[in-house]
Short mmCIF file of C-alpha atoms in Angstrom, two decimals:
data_model
loop_
_atom_site.label_atom_id
_atom_site.label_comp_id
_atom_site.label_asym_id
_atom_site.label_seq_id
_atom_site.Cartn_x
_atom_site.Cartn_y
_atom_site.Cartn_z
CA MET A 1 0.00 0.00 0.00
CA PRO A 2 1.50 3.40 -0.91
CA LEU A 3 2.31 5.72 1.98
CA THR A 4 0.03 8.73 2.12
CA SER A 5 1.37 11.97 3.57
CA PRO A 6 -0.15 11.38 7.05
CA ARG A 7 1.17 7.80 7.08
CA LEU A 8 4.58 9.03 6.01
CA HIS A 9 4.57 11.58 8.84
CA VAL A 10 3.66 8.91 11.40
CA LEU A 11 6.41 6.63 10.10
CA ARG A 12 8.98 9.43 10.28
CA THR A 13 7.93 10.25 13.84
CA CYS A 14 8.15 6.62 14.91
CA LEU A 15 11.57 6.26 13.35
CA ALA A 16 12.71 9.45 15.03
CA LEU A 17 11.53 8.36 18.46
CA ALA A 18 13.16 4.96 17.95
CA PHE A 19 16.32 6.82 16.97
CA LEU A 20 16.16 8.66 20.28
CA GLY A 21 16.36 5.32 22.05
CA GLY A 22 20.11 5.13 21.37
CA ALA A 23 21.75 8.02 23.16
CA HIS A 24 25.05 7.84 21.30
CA ALA A 25 23.40 7.61 17.90
CA ALA A 26 21.03 10.47 18.74
CA LEU A 27 23.95 12.79 19.24
CA ALA A 28 25.36 12.14 15.78
CA ALA A 29 22.84 13.84 13.48
CA PRO A 30 19.56 15.78 13.67
CA VAL A 31 16.49 13.73 14.41
CA ALA A 32 14.67 14.22 11.12
CA ALA A 33 11.09 14.35 12.36
CA VAL A 34 11.93 16.78 15.16
CA HIS A 35 13.91 19.04 12.87
CA GLU A 36 11.24 18.96 10.19
CA ALA A 37 8.53 19.77 12.74
CA ALA A 38 10.62 22.67 14.06
CA GLN A 39 10.94 24.07 10.55
CA GLY A 40 7.17 23.81 10.20
CA GLN A 41 6.68 26.02 13.28
CA GLN A 42 8.79 28.99 12.12
CA GLN A 43 6.12 31.11 10.42
CA ALA A 44 3.53 30.28 13.07
CA MET A 45 5.98 31.38 15.75
CA LEU A 46 6.63 34.66 13.94
CA ASP A 47 2.87 35.20 13.88
CA THR A 48 2.66 34.51 17.61
CA MET A 49 5.44 37.01 18.33
CA ARG A 50 3.56 39.56 16.24
CA ASP A 51 0.41 38.98 18.28
CA LEU A 52 2.31 39.28 21.57
CA VAL A 53 4.14 42.44 20.51
CA ASN A 54 0.84 44.03 19.48
CA ILE A 55 -0.34 43.96 23.11
CA GLU A 56 1.49 46.52 25.23
CA SER A 57 2.31 45.01 28.61
CA GLY A 58 4.57 47.22 30.69
CA SER A 59 5.06 45.85 34.19
CA LYS A 60 3.00 48.62 35.78
CA ASP A 61 0.32 48.50 33.07
CA VAL A 62 -1.67 45.79 34.85
CA GLU A 63 -4.55 45.96 32.38
CA GLY A 64 -2.14 45.37 29.49
CA VAL A 65 -0.53 42.43 31.30
CA GLU A 66 -3.99 40.98 31.94
CA ARG A 67 -4.81 41.22 28.21
CA ILE A 68 -1.64 39.45 27.12
CA ALA A 69 -2.19 36.83 29.84
CA GLU A 70 -5.58 36.01 28.30
CA LEU A 71 -4.01 35.50 24.87
CA ILE A 72 -1.34 33.19 26.31
CA ARG A 73 -3.96 31.28 28.32
CA ASP A 74 -6.00 30.66 25.20
CA ARG A 75 -2.96 29.46 23.21
CA LEU A 76 -1.95 27.03 25.96
CA LYS A 77 -5.51 25.75 26.36
CA ALA A 78 -5.67 25.07 22.62
CA LEU A 79 -2.61 22.84 23.03
CA GLY A 80 -4.34 20.75 25.68
CA GLY A 81 -3.05 22.26 28.89
CA ALA A 82 -4.95 22.83 32.12
CA VAL A 83 -4.49 26.61 32.35
CA GLU A 84 -5.28 29.32 34.88
CA ILE A 85 -4.46 32.98 35.30
CA ILE A 86 -3.18 33.56 38.84
CA ALA A 87 -3.35 36.86 40.67
CA PRO A 88 -0.40 37.19 43.08
CA THR A 89 -1.37 36.75 46.73
CA GLU A 90 2.12 36.78 48.30
CA VAL A 91 3.63 40.08 47.20
CA PHE A 92 7.19 40.73 48.38
CA ARG A 93 7.13 44.50 48.89
CA LEU A 94 10.25 46.20 47.53
CA ASP A 95 11.01 49.90 47.64
CA ASP A 96 9.42 50.49 44.22
CA THR A 97 6.69 47.82 44.16
CA PRO A 98 3.42 49.28 42.82
CA GLU A 99 0.19 48.77 44.76
CA LYS A 100 -1.00 46.19 42.22
CA VAL A 101 1.16 43.85 40.13
CA GLY A 102 0.33 41.78 37.08
CA PRO A 103 -0.85 38.15 37.07
CA MET A 104 0.85 34.91 36.08
CA VAL A 105 -0.26 32.27 33.58
CA HIS A 106 0.11 28.76 34.97
CA ALA A 107 -0.42 25.65 32.84
CA GLU A 108 0.12 21.93 33.28
CA PHE A 109 0.38 19.25 30.61
CA LYS A 110 0.09 15.66 31.83
CA GLY A 111 2.02 12.93 30.03
CA ALA A 112 2.57 9.18 30.28
CA GLY A 113 6.02 9.36 31.89
CA SER A 114 7.38 10.36 35.30
CA LYS A 115 9.68 13.35 34.83
CA LYS A 116 8.59 16.82 35.94
CA ILE A 117 9.85 19.67 33.77
CA MET A 118 9.14 23.39 34.11
CA LEU A 119 9.28 26.07 31.40
CA ILE A 120 9.33 29.75 32.42
CA ALA A 121 9.33 33.14 30.69
CA HIS A 122 7.84 36.59 31.31
CA MET A 123 5.23 38.61 29.44
CA ASP A 124 5.80 42.08 30.94
CA THR A 125 8.16 44.69 29.48
CA VAL A 126 9.99 47.82 30.62
CA TYR A 127 8.08 50.08 28.23
CA ARG A 128 5.44 52.71 28.92
CA ASN A 129 2.01 52.42 27.35
CA GLY A 130 1.87 54.21 23.99
CA MET A 131 5.38 53.32 22.81
CA LEU A 132 4.24 50.50 20.51
CA LYS A 133 3.73 52.93 17.63
CA ASP A 134 7.47 53.68 17.68
CA GLN A 135 8.51 50.02 17.71
CA PRO A 136 5.87 47.94 15.90
CA PHE A 137 6.37 44.36 14.83
CA ARG A 138 8.15 44.14 11.50
CA VAL A 139 10.41 41.75 9.65
CA ASP A 140 13.54 43.06 7.98
CA GLY A 141 15.78 40.39 6.46
CA ASP A 142 16.72 37.87 9.13
CA ARG A 143 15.49 40.07 11.97
CA ALA A 144 12.07 40.47 13.52
CA TYR A 145 11.70 43.74 15.41
CA GLY A 146 9.11 44.74 17.97
CA LEU A 147 8.41 46.22 21.39
CA GLY A 148 9.56 43.67 23.97
CA ILE A 149 10.27 40.98 21.36
CA ALA A 150 13.76 40.27 22.70
CA ASP A 151 12.81 40.61 26.37
CA ASP A 152 10.87 38.40 26.60
CA LYS A 153 7.92 37.93 24.24
CA HIS A 154 9.96 35.65 22.04
CA GLY A 155 10.51 33.46 25.12
CA VAL A 156 6.77 33.10 25.60
CA ALA A 157 6.37 32.24 21.91
CA THR A 158 9.20 29.68 22.08
CA ILE A 159 7.46 27.86 24.92
CA ILE A 160 4.12 27.87 23.08
CA HIS A 161 5.62 26.49 19.89
CA THR A 162 7.81 23.94 21.65
CA LEU A 163 4.60 22.56 23.13
CA ALA A 164 2.98 22.69 19.70
CA LEU A 165 5.94 20.79 18.27
CA LEU A 166 5.68 18.07 20.94
CA LYS A 167 1.99 17.73 20.21
CA LYS A 168 2.67 17.50 16.48
CA LEU A 169 5.15 14.70 17.14
CA GLY A 170 2.71 12.93 19.45
CA PHE A 171 5.30 12.90 22.24
CA ASP A 172 3.99 12.62 25.79
CA GLY A 173 6.84 10.78 27.50
CA TYR A 174 7.10 13.39 30.28
CA GLY A 175 5.19 13.16 33.54
CA THR A 176 4.17 16.81 33.89
CA LEU A 177 5.17 19.85 31.88
CA THR A 178 4.58 22.95 33.98
CA VAL A 179 4.51 26.37 32.32
CA LEU A 180 4.69 29.60 34.30
CA ILE A 181 4.62 32.96 32.52
CA ASN A 182 5.40 35.86 34.86
CA GLY A 183 3.76 39.29 34.67
CA ASP A 184 6.12 41.37 36.85
CA GLU A 185 9.66 40.21 36.05
CA GLU A 186 10.94 43.64 35.02
CA ILE A 187 10.21 45.03 38.50
CA SER A 188 12.02 42.13 40.23
CA SER A 189 9.05 39.73 40.37
CA PRO A 190 7.57 40.82 43.70
CA GLY A 191 4.33 38.95 43.02
CA ALA A 192 5.64 35.90 41.18
CA ARG A 193 8.83 35.02 43.05
CA SER A 194 7.24 32.82 45.72
CA THR A 195 5.25 30.86 43.11
CA ILE A 196 8.33 30.36 40.91
CA THR A 197 10.31 29.05 43.90
CA ARG A 198 7.50 26.77 45.09
CA LEU A 199 6.91 25.21 41.67
CA GLY A 200 10.63 25.03 40.85
CA ALA A 201 11.35 22.98 43.97
CA ASP A 202 9.39 20.00 42.63
CA GLN A 203 10.96 19.77 39.16
CA ASP A 204 13.49 17.36 37.67
CA ALA A 205 14.63 20.22 35.39
CA VAL A 206 13.75 23.88 34.83
CA PHE A 207 14.28 25.68 31.52
CA SER A 208 14.05 29.48 31.44
CA PHE A 209 13.45 31.17 28.10
CA GLU A 210 15.24 34.49 28.34
CA GLY A 211 17.30 35.35 25.26
CA GLY A 212 20.04 32.99 24.17
CA GLY A 213 22.50 35.77 23.30
CA VAL A 214 23.71 37.22 20.01
CA GLU A 215 26.00 34.19 19.80
CA PRO A 216 24.25 30.96 20.87
CA ARG A 217 24.68 30.17 24.55
CA LEU A 218 23.13 28.61 27.62
CA THR A 219 23.48 30.38 30.95
CA LEU A 220 23.99 28.65 34.28
CA ALA A 221 24.86 31.61 36.50
CA THR A 222 23.45 35.10 36.86
CA SER A 223 24.24 37.78 39.38
CA GLY A 224 22.08 38.46 42.36
CA ILE A 225 20.71 41.99 42.44
CA GLY A 226 20.34 43.86 45.70
CA ALA A 227 19.68 47.41 46.85
CA ALA A 228 20.79 49.31 49.95
CA TYR A 229 18.93 52.33 51.29
CA LEU A 230 20.84 54.56 53.72
CA THR A 231 19.07 57.20 55.81
CA VAL A 232 20.71 59.81 58.06
CA GLN A 233 18.62 61.96 60.38
CA GLY A 234 20.30 65.06 61.74
CA LYS A 235 18.99 68.41 62.94
CA THR A 236 18.34 71.56 60.97
CA SER A 237 19.69 74.93 62.01
CA HIS A 238 20.61 78.26 60.39
CA ALA A 239 23.83 77.70 58.45
CA GLY A 240 25.05 81.27 58.99
CA ALA A 241 23.71 82.37 62.36
CA ARG A 242 23.85 79.12 64.33
CA PRO A 243 25.41 76.15 62.46
CA GLU A 244 26.60 74.62 65.76
CA GLY A 245 22.96 74.12 66.73
CA GLY A 246 22.42 71.63 63.95
CA VAL A 247 23.53 68.08 63.20
CA ASN A 248 24.68 68.02 59.59
CA ALA A 249 23.12 64.96 57.97
CA LEU A 250 25.11 65.57 54.78
CA TYR A 251 28.42 65.35 56.66
CA GLU A 252 27.36 62.09 58.30
CA LEU A 253 26.11 60.70 54.99
CA SER A 254 29.46 61.52 53.35
CA HIS A 255 31.30 59.74 56.15
CA GLN A 256 29.08 56.69 55.84
CA LEU A 257 29.43 56.47 52.07
CA LEU A 258 33.21 56.58 52.27
CA GLN A 259 33.39 53.74 54.78
CA LEU A 260 30.64 51.64 53.22
CA ASP A 261 32.22 51.88 49.78
CA LYS A 262 34.98 49.58 51.01
CA LEU A 263 32.58 46.64 51.29
CA SER A 264 32.92 45.74 47.61
CA LYS A 265 34.97 42.65 46.77
CA PRO A 266 35.28 42.70 42.97
CA GLU A 267 37.59 39.69 42.95
CA ASP A 268 34.73 37.64 44.46
CA GLY A 269 32.02 39.18 42.28
CA LEU A 270 30.58 41.27 45.13
CA LYS A 271 29.89 44.84 44.08
CA LEU A 272 28.34 47.68 46.08
CA ASN A 273 28.08 51.02 44.27
CA TRP A 274 26.38 54.08 45.72
CA THR A 275 24.47 55.68 42.87
CA VAL A 276 21.85 58.10 44.25
CA ALA A 277 22.08 60.66 47.07
CA GLN A 278 19.94 63.52 48.34
CA ALA A 279 20.42 66.03 51.13
CA GLY A 280 19.29 69.47 52.20
CA THR A 281 16.54 71.88 51.25
CA ASN A 282 18.16 75.32 51.21
CA ARG A 283 21.69 76.66 50.86
CA ASN A 284 21.53 78.45 54.24
CA VAL A 285 20.05 75.53 56.26
CA ILE A 286 22.08 72.79 57.90
CA PRO A 287 20.54 69.64 56.37
CA GLY A 288 18.53 67.55 58.80
CA LEU A 289 17.99 64.61 56.44
CA ALA A 290 20.18 62.86 53.91
CA THR A 291 19.62 59.63 51.98
CA ALA A 292 21.48 57.46 49.53
CA GLN A 293 20.85 54.31 47.49
CA ALA A 294 23.26 51.65 46.31
CA ASP A 295 23.17 48.91 43.69
CA ALA A 296 24.58 45.57 44.86
CA ARG A 297 25.58 42.49 42.84
CA ALA A 298 26.72 39.08 44.11
CA LEU A 299 27.49 35.63 42.78
CA ARG A 300 26.35 33.70 45.86
CA VAL A 301 23.29 33.97 48.09
CA SER A 302 25.56 33.87 51.15
CA ASP A 303 27.41 36.98 49.95
CA PHE A 304 24.23 39.05 50.24
CA ASP A 305 23.63 37.76 53.76
CA ALA A 306 27.15 38.75 54.75
CA LEU A 307 26.83 42.16 53.06
CA ALA A 308 23.63 42.96 54.95
CA ARG A 309 25.35 42.15 58.26
CA SER A 310 28.40 44.25 57.34
CA LEU A 311 26.24 47.26 56.47
CA GLU A 312 24.52 47.12 59.86
CA GLU A 313 27.85 46.82 61.65
CA ARG A 314 29.61 49.62 59.76
CA ILE A 315 26.92 52.28 60.22
CA GLN A 316 27.50 52.13 63.98
CA LYS A 317 30.81 53.98 63.37
CA LYS A 318 29.53 57.53 63.13
CA LEU A 319 31.21 60.86 62.49
CA LEU A 320 28.51 62.80 64.37
CA PRO A 321 27.33 60.91 67.50
CA GLU A 322 24.04 62.83 67.64
CA SER A 323 22.98 61.71 64.15
CA LYS A 324 20.74 58.72 63.63
CA VAL A 325 21.79 56.32 60.86
CA SER A 326 19.79 53.41 59.50
CA VAL A 327 20.20 51.09 56.55
CA LYS A 328 17.80 48.75 54.75
CA PHE A 329 19.02 46.03 52.44
CA GLU A 330 16.73 44.16 50.06
CA VAL A 331 17.47 41.24 47.79
CA ARG A 332 15.71 42.13 44.57
CA ARG A 333 16.83 38.95 42.86
CA PRO A 334 19.07 36.17 44.22
CA PRO A 335 22.06 34.85 42.27
CA LEU A 336 21.72 31.82 40.05
CA GLU A 337 24.65 29.55 40.84
CA ALA A 338 25.99 26.89 38.47
CA THR A 339 25.85 23.33 39.77
CA ALA A 340 27.35 20.04 38.65
CA ALA A 341 23.87 19.00 37.46
CA SER A 342 23.25 22.18 35.45
CA ARG A 343 26.70 21.92 33.85
CA ALA A 344 26.04 18.33 32.81
CA LEU A 345 22.62 19.10 31.35
CA ALA A 346 23.96 22.17 29.52
CA GLN A 347 26.69 20.07 27.93
CA HIS A 348 23.99 17.72 26.71
CA GLY A 349 22.41 20.77 25.07
CA VAL A 350 25.75 21.58 23.42
CA GLN A 351 25.79 18.10 21.92
CA ILE A 352 22.24 18.53 20.62
CA TYR A 353 23.31 21.77 18.92
CA LYS A 354 26.20 19.90 17.33
CA GLU A 355 23.65 17.71 15.59
CA LEU A 356 22.78 20.86 13.64
CA ASP A 357 26.47 21.67 13.10
CA LEU A 358 26.06 24.73 15.30
CA PRO A 359 28.33 25.88 18.13
CA MET A 360 27.00 26.91 21.53
CA LYS A 361 28.74 28.33 24.58
CA VAL A 362 27.92 27.56 28.18
CA VAL A 363 28.24 30.56 30.52
CA ASP A 364 28.74 29.34 34.08
CA ARG A 365 30.00 32.57 35.69
CA ALA A 366 27.71 35.54 36.18
CA SER A 367 28.47 38.84 34.48
CA GLY A 368 25.97 41.20 36.13
CA GLY A 369 22.38 40.53 35.06
CA GLY A 370 19.69 38.64 36.97
CA THR A 371 16.65 36.54 35.99
CA ASP A 372 13.70 34.60 37.37
CA ALA A 373 15.70 31.39 36.93
CA ALA A 374 17.38 32.29 40.22
CA PHE A 375 14.05 32.12 42.07
CA ALA A 376 13.38 28.73 40.50
CA ALA A 377 16.80 27.51 41.67
CA LEU A 378 16.46 28.59 45.32
CA LYS A 379 14.99 25.23 46.41
CA ALA A 380 15.38 23.25 43.19
CA ARG A 381 16.25 19.56 43.34
CA GLY A 382 17.10 19.46 39.63
CA PRO A 383 19.22 21.57 37.25
CA VAL A 384 18.10 25.03 36.14
CA ILE A 385 19.12 26.25 32.67
CA GLU A 386 18.73 29.87 31.56
CA GLY A 387 19.01 31.33 28.05
CA MET A 388 16.81 28.81 26.22
CA GLY A 389 15.30 31.61 24.12
CA LEU A 390 16.22 32.99 20.71
CA SER A 391 19.25 35.00 19.69
CA GLY A 392 18.61 38.71 19.62
CA PHE A 393 19.70 42.17 20.69
CA GLY A 394 18.50 45.53 21.94
CA ALA A 395 16.49 44.63 25.03
CA HIS A 396 15.14 47.74 26.80
CA SER A 397 15.97 50.00 23.84
CA ASN A 398 13.56 52.37 22.12
CA ASP A 399 14.19 51.48 18.50
CA ALA A 400 16.42 48.43 18.04
CA GLU A 401 14.94 45.43 19.83
CA TYR A 402 14.99 42.37 17.60
CA ILE A 403 15.38 38.59 17.41
CA GLN A 404 17.26 36.62 14.76
CA ILE A 405 14.83 34.60 12.70
CA ASN A 406 17.47 32.00 11.84
CA SER A 407 17.63 31.03 15.53
CA ILE A 408 13.96 29.94 15.67
CA VAL A 409 14.37 26.43 14.26
CA PRO A 410 17.57 25.57 16.20
CA ARG A 411 16.08 26.77 19.48
CA LEU A 412 12.80 24.93 18.97
CA TYR A 413 14.81 21.83 18.12
CA LEU A 414 16.96 22.29 21.24
CA ALA A 415 14.03 22.82 23.61
CA THR A 416 12.09 19.88 22.20
CA ARG A 417 15.07 17.52 22.28
CA MET A 418 15.96 18.57 25.85
CA ILE A 419 12.41 17.82 27.02
CA MET A 420 12.39 14.48 25.19
CA ASP A 421 15.79 13.45 26.48
CA VAL A 422 15.09 14.44 30.09
CA SER A 423 11.76 12.58 29.90
CA GLN A 424 13.42 9.41 28.58
CA ASP A 425 16.45 9.44 30.92
CA LYS A 426 18.74 10.26 27.99
CA ALA A 427 20.01 13.49 29.56
CA PRO A 428 22.05 13.77 32.79
CA LEU A 429 20.28 15.37 35.76
CA LYS A 430 23.01 14.91 38.40
#
């Protein structure tokens, strides 16, 4: 009997899945059915990115985030997931947290296997409402431009179309695929962080779909981001007639900044930089209040704990005994630390990319940025891999944010193969 097109597709899929049964053979050449299915998703994924870009969803535009959440919910439901939009109930209040933060989209796909795998991305952007007209979706050569497309609407689209690809292949060898799309990542995830950590703790592997870099890479370590807030209360007095009657908060602040600046340890990746300061109201008034803010970065969670203790200890050494000095330290995002398990799984990804004759770097030392992957890793029992998204450039810019179209098929292939291999015990998790 001649093979019809559907029968041919089924045969190719069966052969591909059989091919996956031999780990060494699978790492020699692309799995034809997976690669072909990834190619078939490219235009549909561009269309999805267009639809996502066309909904403005700045972190503080809660109505916009709610609209994009509904679109994502509907796409995930159409793929067979049990989907809900979750309003944050445990909001970690930071210095700049708005009264209301955007929701999350949570979906679960049940399979026939045992492995639990989580896919995360975020749907909010840094942009103000009304800026879409200056950065609409458009395709120019091998680049697709658009507001928030590189950070991180392409990541949402990659998750959606990886799931579509698995469905097309008829693969359900996982136990549970959990999807969590965050709505407040760009303001340090005050509403989503506890949910990300709770769900991440129960996974065999977590894949985060932030951008994969201009040159293909996977990221295993990101910096923790912290903030210090220093407040000095003094006493106002006339600067000309009676300066001795005041307590100069600006003098005390200057003293504190000079001694606190020495807490940085660049050789260990710990950075504390004072970036904002305010003092005084009038030229002829001794300032009674002075404040300053610092940006902090660290490579290890323990470094932030030690820094917070050091800040409290140092501020006790005052220039003006009558001044009152206080400091508040907040961890806006913890570090993501590379582990033996994440290194092993990332190297498996490198081998998958080699099937396509493509190079890929593994970054296992943080360079300064931070992501939600760090919240997922706080209590994780399995490896956490960041940078599963597309190649691109220009995140947070007003006119140059884009993704590279030629990275769509390789990244869909990578994500699909990683899920398949983890599900079938063909990828290392320890």
